[in-house]
Structure formats: structure tokens, C-alpha cells
Short mmCIF file of C-alpha atoms in Angstrom, two decimals:
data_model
loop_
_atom_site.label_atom_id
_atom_site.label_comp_id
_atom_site.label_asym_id
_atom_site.label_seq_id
_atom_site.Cartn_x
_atom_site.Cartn_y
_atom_site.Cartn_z
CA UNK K 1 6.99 -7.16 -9.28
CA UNK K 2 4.88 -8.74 -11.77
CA UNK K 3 2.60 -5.82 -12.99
CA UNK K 4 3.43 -2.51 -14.68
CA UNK K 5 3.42 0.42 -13.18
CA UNK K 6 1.08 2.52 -12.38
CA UNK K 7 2.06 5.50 -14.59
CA UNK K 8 2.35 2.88 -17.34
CA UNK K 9 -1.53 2.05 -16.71
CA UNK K 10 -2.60 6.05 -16.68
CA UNK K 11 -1.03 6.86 -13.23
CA UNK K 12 -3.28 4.89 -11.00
CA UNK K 13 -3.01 1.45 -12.52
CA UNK K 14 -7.20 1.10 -12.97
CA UNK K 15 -8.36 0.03 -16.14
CA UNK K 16 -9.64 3.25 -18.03
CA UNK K 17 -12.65 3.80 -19.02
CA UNK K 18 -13.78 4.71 -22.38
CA UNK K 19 -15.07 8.16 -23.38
CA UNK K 20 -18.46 8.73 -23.94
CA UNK K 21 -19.74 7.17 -20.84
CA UNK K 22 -20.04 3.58 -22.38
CA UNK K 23 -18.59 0.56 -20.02
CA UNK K 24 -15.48 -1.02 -21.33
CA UNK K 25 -15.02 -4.69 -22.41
CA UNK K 26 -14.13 -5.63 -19.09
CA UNK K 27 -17.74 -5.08 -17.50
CA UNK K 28 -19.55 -5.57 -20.62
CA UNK K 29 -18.38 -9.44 -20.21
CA UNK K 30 -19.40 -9.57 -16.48
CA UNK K 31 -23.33 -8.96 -17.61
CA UNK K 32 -25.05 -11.14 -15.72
CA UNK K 33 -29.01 -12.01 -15.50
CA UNK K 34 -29.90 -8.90 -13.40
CA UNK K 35 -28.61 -6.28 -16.27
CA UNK K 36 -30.34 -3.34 -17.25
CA UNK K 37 -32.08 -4.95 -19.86
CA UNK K 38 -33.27 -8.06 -18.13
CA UNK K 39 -34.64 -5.53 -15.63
CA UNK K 40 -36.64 -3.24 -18.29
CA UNK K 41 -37.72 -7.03 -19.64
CA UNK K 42 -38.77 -8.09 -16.36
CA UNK K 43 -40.85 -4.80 -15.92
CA UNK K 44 -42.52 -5.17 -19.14
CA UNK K 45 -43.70 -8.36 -17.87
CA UNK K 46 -45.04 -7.13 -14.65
CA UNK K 47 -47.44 -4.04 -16.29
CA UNK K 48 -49.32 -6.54 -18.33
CA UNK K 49 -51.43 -7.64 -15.49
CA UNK K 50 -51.73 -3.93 -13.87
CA UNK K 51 -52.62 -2.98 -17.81
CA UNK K 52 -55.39 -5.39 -17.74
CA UNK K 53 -56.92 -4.01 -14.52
CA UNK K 54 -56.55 -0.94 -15.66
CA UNK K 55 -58.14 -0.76 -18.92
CA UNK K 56 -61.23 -3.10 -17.40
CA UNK K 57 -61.79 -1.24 -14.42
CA UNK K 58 -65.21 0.08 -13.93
CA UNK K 59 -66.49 -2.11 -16.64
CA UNK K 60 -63.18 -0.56 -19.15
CA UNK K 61 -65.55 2.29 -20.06
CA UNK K 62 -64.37 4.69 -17.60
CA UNK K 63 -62.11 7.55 -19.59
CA UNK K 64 -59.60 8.39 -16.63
CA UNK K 65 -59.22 4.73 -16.22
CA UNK K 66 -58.36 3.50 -20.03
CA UNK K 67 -55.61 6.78 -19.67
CA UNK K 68 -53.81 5.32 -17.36
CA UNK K 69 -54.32 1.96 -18.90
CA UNK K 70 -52.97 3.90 -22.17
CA UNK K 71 -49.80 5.51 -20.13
CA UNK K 72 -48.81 1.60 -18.70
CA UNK K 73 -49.22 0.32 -22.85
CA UNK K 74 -47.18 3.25 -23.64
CA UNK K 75 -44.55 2.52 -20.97
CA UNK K 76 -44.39 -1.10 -22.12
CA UNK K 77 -43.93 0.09 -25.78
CA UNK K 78 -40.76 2.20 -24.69
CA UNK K 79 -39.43 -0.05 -22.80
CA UNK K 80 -39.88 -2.88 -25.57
CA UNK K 81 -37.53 -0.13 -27.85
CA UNK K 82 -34.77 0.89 -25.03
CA UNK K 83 -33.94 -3.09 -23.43
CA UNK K 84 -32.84 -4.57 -26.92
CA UNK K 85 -31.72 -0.98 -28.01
CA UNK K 86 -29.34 -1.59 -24.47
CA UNK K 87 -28.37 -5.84 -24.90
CA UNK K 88 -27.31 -4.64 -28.27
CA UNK K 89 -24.97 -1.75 -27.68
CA UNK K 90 -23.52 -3.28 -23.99
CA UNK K 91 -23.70 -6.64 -25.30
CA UNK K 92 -26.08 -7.98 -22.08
CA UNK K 93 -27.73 -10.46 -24.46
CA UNK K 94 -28.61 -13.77 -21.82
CA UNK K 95 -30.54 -16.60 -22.22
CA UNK K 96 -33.02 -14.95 -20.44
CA UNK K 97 -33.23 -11.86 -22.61
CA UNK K 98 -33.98 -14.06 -25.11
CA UNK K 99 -36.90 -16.13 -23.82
CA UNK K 100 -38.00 -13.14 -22.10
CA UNK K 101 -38.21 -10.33 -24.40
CA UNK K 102 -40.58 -11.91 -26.87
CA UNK K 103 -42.83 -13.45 -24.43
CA UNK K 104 -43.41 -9.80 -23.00
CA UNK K 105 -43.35 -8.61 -26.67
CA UNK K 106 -46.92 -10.85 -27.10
CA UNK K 107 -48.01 -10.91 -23.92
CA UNK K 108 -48.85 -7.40 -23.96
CA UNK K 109 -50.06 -6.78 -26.98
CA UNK K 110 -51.85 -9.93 -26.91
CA UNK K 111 -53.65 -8.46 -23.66
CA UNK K 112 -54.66 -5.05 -25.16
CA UNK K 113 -55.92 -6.85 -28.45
CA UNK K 114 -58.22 -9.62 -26.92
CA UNK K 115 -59.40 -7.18 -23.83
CA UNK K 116 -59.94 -4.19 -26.57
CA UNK K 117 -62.10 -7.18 -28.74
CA UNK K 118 -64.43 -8.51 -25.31
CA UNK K 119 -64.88 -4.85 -24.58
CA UNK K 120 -66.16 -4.76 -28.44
CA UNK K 121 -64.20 -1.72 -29.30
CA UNK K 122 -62.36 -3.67 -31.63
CA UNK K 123 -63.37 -6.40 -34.09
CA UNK K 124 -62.10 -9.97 -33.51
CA UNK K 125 -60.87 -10.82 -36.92
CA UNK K 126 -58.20 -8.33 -36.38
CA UNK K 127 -57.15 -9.34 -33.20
CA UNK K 128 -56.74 -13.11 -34.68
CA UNK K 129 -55.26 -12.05 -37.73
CA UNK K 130 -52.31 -10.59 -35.60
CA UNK K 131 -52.27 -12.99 -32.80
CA UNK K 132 -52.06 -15.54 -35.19
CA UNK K 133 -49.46 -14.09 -37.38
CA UNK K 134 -47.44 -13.12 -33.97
CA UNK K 135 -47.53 -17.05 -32.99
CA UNK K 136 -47.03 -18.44 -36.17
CA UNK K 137 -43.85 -16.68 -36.85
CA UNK K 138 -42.69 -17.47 -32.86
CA UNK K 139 -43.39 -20.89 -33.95
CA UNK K 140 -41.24 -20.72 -37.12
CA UNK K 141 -38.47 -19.29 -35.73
CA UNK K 142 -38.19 -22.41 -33.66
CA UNK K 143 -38.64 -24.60 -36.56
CA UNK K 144 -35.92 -23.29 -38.46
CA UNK K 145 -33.49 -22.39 -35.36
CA UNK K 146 -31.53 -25.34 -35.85
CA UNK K 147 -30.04 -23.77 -39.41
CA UNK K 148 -30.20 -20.08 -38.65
CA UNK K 149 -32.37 -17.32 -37.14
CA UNK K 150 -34.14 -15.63 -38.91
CA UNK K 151 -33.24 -11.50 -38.22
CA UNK K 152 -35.65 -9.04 -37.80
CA UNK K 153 -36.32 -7.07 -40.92
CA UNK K 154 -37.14 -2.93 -41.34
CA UNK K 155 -40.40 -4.04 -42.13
CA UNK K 156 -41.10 -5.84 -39.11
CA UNK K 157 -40.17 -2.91 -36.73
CA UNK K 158 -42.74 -0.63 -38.83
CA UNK K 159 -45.16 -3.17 -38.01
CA UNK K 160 -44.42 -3.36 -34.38
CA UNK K 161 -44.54 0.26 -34.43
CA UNK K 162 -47.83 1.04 -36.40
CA UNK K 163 -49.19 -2.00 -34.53
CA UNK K 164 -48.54 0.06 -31.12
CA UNK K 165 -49.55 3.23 -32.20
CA UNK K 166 -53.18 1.47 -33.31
CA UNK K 167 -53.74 -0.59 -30.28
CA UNK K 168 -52.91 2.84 -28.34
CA UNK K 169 -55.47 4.93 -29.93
CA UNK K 170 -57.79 1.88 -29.11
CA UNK K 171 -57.18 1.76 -26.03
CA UNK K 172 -57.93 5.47 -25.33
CA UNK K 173 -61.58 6.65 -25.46
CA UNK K 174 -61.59 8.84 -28.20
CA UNK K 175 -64.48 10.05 -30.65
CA UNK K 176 -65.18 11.78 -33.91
CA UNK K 177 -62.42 12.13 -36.37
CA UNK K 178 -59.74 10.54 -34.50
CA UNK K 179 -61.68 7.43 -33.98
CA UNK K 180 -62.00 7.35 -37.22
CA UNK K 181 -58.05 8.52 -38.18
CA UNK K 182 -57.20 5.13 -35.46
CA UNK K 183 -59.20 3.04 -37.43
CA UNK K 184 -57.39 3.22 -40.91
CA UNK K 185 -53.94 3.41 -38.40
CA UNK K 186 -54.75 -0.41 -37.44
CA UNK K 187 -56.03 -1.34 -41.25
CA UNK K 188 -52.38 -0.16 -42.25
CA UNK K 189 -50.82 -2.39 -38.94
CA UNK K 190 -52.95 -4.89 -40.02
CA UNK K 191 -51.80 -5.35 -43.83
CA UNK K 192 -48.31 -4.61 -42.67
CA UNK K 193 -48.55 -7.59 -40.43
CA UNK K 194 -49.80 -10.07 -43.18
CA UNK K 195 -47.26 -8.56 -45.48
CA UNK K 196 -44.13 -9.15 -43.23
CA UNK K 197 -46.07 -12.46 -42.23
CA UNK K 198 -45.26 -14.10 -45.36
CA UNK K 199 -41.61 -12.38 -45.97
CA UNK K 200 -40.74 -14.25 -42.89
CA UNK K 201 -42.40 -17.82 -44.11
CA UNK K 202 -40.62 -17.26 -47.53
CA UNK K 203 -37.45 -16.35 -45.18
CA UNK K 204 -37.72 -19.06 -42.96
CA UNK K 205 -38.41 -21.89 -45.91
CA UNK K 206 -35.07 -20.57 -47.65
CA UNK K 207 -33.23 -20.62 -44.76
CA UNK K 208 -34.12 -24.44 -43.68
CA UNK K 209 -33.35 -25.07 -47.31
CA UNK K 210 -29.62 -24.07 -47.51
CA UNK K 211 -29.26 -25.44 -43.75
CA UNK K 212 -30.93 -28.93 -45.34
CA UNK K 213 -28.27 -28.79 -48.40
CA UNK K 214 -25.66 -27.88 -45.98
CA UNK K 215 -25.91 -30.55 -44.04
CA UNK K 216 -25.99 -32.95 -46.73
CA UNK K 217 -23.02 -31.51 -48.45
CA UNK K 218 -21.09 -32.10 -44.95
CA UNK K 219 -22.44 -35.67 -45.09
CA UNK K 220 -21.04 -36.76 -48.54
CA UNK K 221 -18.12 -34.82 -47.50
CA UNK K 222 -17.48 -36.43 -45.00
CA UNK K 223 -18.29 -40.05 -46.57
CA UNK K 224 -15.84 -39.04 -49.37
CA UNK K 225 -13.44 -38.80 -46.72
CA UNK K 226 -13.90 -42.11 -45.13
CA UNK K 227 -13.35 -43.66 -48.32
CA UNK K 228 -10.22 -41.91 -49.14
CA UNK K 229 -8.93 -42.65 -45.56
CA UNK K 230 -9.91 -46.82 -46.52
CA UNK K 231 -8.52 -46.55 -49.91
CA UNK K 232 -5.13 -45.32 -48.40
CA UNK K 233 -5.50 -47.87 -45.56
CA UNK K 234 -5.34 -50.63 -48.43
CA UNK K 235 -2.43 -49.17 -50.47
CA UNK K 236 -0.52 -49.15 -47.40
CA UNK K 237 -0.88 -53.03 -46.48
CA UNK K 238 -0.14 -53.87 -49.90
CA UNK K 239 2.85 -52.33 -49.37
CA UNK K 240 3.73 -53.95 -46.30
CA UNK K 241 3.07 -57.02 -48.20
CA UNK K 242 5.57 -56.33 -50.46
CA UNK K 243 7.83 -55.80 -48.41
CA UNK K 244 7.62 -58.56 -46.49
CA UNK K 245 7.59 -60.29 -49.18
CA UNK K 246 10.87 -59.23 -50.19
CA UNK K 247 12.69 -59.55 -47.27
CA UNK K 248 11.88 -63.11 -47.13
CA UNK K 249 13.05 -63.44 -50.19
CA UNK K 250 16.49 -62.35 -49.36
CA UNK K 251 16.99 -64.29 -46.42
CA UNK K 252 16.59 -67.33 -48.28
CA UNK K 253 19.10 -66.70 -51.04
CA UNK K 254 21.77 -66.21 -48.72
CA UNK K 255 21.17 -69.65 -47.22
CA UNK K 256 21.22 -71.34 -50.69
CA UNK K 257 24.12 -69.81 -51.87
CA UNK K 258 26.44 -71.15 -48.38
CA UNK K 259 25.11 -74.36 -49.10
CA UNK K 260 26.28 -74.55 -51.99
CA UNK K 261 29.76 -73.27 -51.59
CA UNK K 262 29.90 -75.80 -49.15
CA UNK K 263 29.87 -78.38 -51.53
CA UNK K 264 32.81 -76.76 -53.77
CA UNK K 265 30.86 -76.37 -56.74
CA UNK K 266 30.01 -73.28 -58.44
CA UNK K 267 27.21 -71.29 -57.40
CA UNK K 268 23.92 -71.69 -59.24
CA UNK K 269 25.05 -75.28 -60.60
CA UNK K 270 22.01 -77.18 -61.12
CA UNK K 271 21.46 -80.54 -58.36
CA UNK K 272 20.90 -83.00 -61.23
CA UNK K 273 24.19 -82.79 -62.37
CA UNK K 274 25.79 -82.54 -58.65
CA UNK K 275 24.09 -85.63 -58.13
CA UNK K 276 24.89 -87.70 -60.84
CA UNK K 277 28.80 -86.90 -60.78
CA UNK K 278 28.61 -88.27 -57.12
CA UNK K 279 27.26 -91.62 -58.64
CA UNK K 280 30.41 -91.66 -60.67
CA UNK K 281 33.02 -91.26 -58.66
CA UNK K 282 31.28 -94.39 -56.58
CA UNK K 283 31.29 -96.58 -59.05
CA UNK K 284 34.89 -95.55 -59.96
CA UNK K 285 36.18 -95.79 -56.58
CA UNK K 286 34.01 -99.35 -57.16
#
């Protein structure tokens, strides 16, 4: 047997579940695309067309209509709140989630702003001050991906939230004081988007500033490096030099000294005098 036993593993060998009714590791890391998040994503995405019908239908002046128009925004505003509240806590973040979630994020609010501004119930200026402050910061979050992501700050999920509470009063048909009570409700989603507008440019340029410096620390790291690598390259042929150097040397006094012992004279007797006493005992012998 290679396993343990079963009472080892709780008495039927299954891998236990934790309390609390949250999935264990095990099928947390089996998410795949069609997770309960993906799925809430998914049906975000598919209301903004039905809201659109909705809220225009009968010329979008029809009360009944623009409530159920309201109760498929509202719908898309939970479900905005309980998919990433899910990827986070079961850890079903995909690639998909990712893409998706933000693209539902702006397509729906995008709808209810530009159909609430053709239907004239809402003034254009706002709806481009937040569409443009919802694309620019999409846009900037690309630009400084590369270095780091920029995370979503407290402020930014009051502004999603005021923004949503606004646009949901809008989109109802009300009159007297609470028309006027939604009103100063979108001024306050409005500054609240220019304010966390420009927290997330100055985010986003220091971010792509210490991910610039980074990367050029790594570089003359890394060219410091090289030249320590070539400067020890060097040292170590000189070396080898030397030593060959050396050993040549001492193969060739070896082969002197023989020769010379050869000859019966002393070793490191100069040739000049070898040579002339071998004259001499010629002309002796003479």
C-alpha cells in the first residue's frame, strides 16, 4: 500500500473540508473560466443591452418602464460588489475576470449615463466628465502595467458607489425634493470622480517612475557585472601565462645542466673558457 489509511485521513480517506462552508485549497486551484464569478461577470454583461431597452421603451418616459430599467441597474450594481467580493476570497481570479469585469464595470454605467443625457434628464458635461475620467484611468492602467498595477484605493470604491446611487435616482422618474436631493448626490459623484481622477495620474506617474529607475538600476547592475566577470577573465590568462611560462623555463635548465656534465666540467662554467682550454690541449698534443 502506498497511501495512509483511512482513519489516518479522518476515517474515510477524503480530503476534509474546512469549516465555515469555504472550499479548500484543493478546489480553489481547479477554478476554471466558468466560476461563480466569471458567471456573475458574464451576467453583468448581458443586462446592459436589456437595461437599454428598458429604460428607452415607450420613448424612456414611461414610469413602470424606467423601474424596471432601475431594478436591472441595481442588479448590475450588486453583482459588480459580490463577483470580485467572490475571485477575491476563493481565489477564481482568470484572465477573463480580468478583461471582463471592467469592461462590464463601463459598459453599464456608460449606457445609463449617455441614454440618461439623449433622454435630456441629465446634462452632458457630466456624463463626459466621468466617461472620460473612467477611460482615461483604463488607459493608464495599461500604460503603467508593465511596472505595477495600480490598486484600487477607498476613495475609488466611494466613487463607484456614490456614482451608482446618482445614476440610480436618474434613472427613476422621480419629482420634487428628491429630484432635487439626486441632483447634489451626482455633484458629490462627480467631484469625487475628478478627485480620485488625479490620485490615480499622480499614482500611476510614481509608479512608472520607480519601475523606470528600477530597470535602470538592473541595467548598470548588470553591466557592472559583465565587467567584473572580463576583469577576472584577464587575471586568469595572465596567470596561465605565467605559468606556462615557468614551466618552460624548467624544462630547459634540466637540459643545460646534462649537457654540461657531459663534458666533465663543472656546472655553470662559462663556454669561453671550455673552449679555449680545448685549443690548448691541441696545440700541446701538436
Amino acid at each position: 500500500m502506498t497511501g495512509a489509511p483511512a482513519s489516518a485521513a479522518g476515517g474515510s480517506g477524503a480530503t476534509p473540508v474546512p469549516r465555515g462552508g469555504k472550499l479548500g485549497a484543493a478546489a480553489v486551484n481547479q477554478a476554471g473560466l466558468w466560476n461563480i464569478a466569471n458567471i456573475l461577470t458574464m451576467v453583468r454583461l448581458l443586462l446592459v443591452p436589456g437595461f437599454v431597452m428598458l429604460l428607452l421603451h415607450e420613448g424612456g418616459y414611461d414610469p413602470v418602464w424606467r423601474s424596471f430599467a432601475w431594478a436591472a441597474f441595481a442588479v448590475a450594481m450588486i453583482t459588480d460588489v459580490f463577483d470580485g467580493h467572490l475571485a477575491r476570497t476563493y481565489n477564481l481570479v482568470t484572465d477573463f475576470g480580468k478583461i471582463a469585469d471592467p469592461i462590464a464595470d463601463k459598459a453599464i454605467m456608460g449606457a445609463a449615463l449617455i441614454c440618461l443625457s439623449s433622454l435630456g434628464d441629465l446634462p452632458w458635461w457630466i456624463t463626459g466628465v466621468i466617461l472620460f475620467r473612467e477611460l482615461g484611468i483604463t488607459l493608464m492602467r495599461f500604460w503603467v502595467i508593465r511596472h505595477s498595477v495600480i490598486p484600487a484605493s477607498r476613495g475609488g470604491k466611494v466613487k463607484t458607489l456614490a456614482q451608482g446611487i446618482a445614476v440610480g435616482m436618474y434613472v427613476l422618474a422621480l419629482t420634487g425634493p428628491l429630484a432635487t436631493l439626486r441632483f447634489w448626490v451626482m455633484m458629490t459623484a462627480v467631484v469625487l470622480t475628478v478627485v480620485t481622477g488625479l490620485d490615480y495620474v499622480r499614482q500611476a506617474v510614481v509608479l512608472r517612475r520607480r519601475g523606470l529607475a528600477a530597470e535602470r538600476a538592473a541595467a548598470m547592475e548588470a553591466v557592472a557585472m559583465a565587467t567584473a566577470v572580463d576583469m577576472e577573465g584577464s587575471a586568469g590568462g595572465q596567470c596561465a601565462t605565467d605559468q606556462v611560462h615557468g614551466a618552460a623555463e624548467g624544462v630547459v635548465e634540466p637540459v643545460v645542466e646534462p649537457a654540461a656534465e657531459s663534458l666533465g666540467e663543472p656546472i655553470g662554467e662559462p663556454v669561453a673558457e671550455r673552449v679555449a682550454g680545448g685549443r690548448g690541449a691541441t696545440e700541446a698534443e701538436r
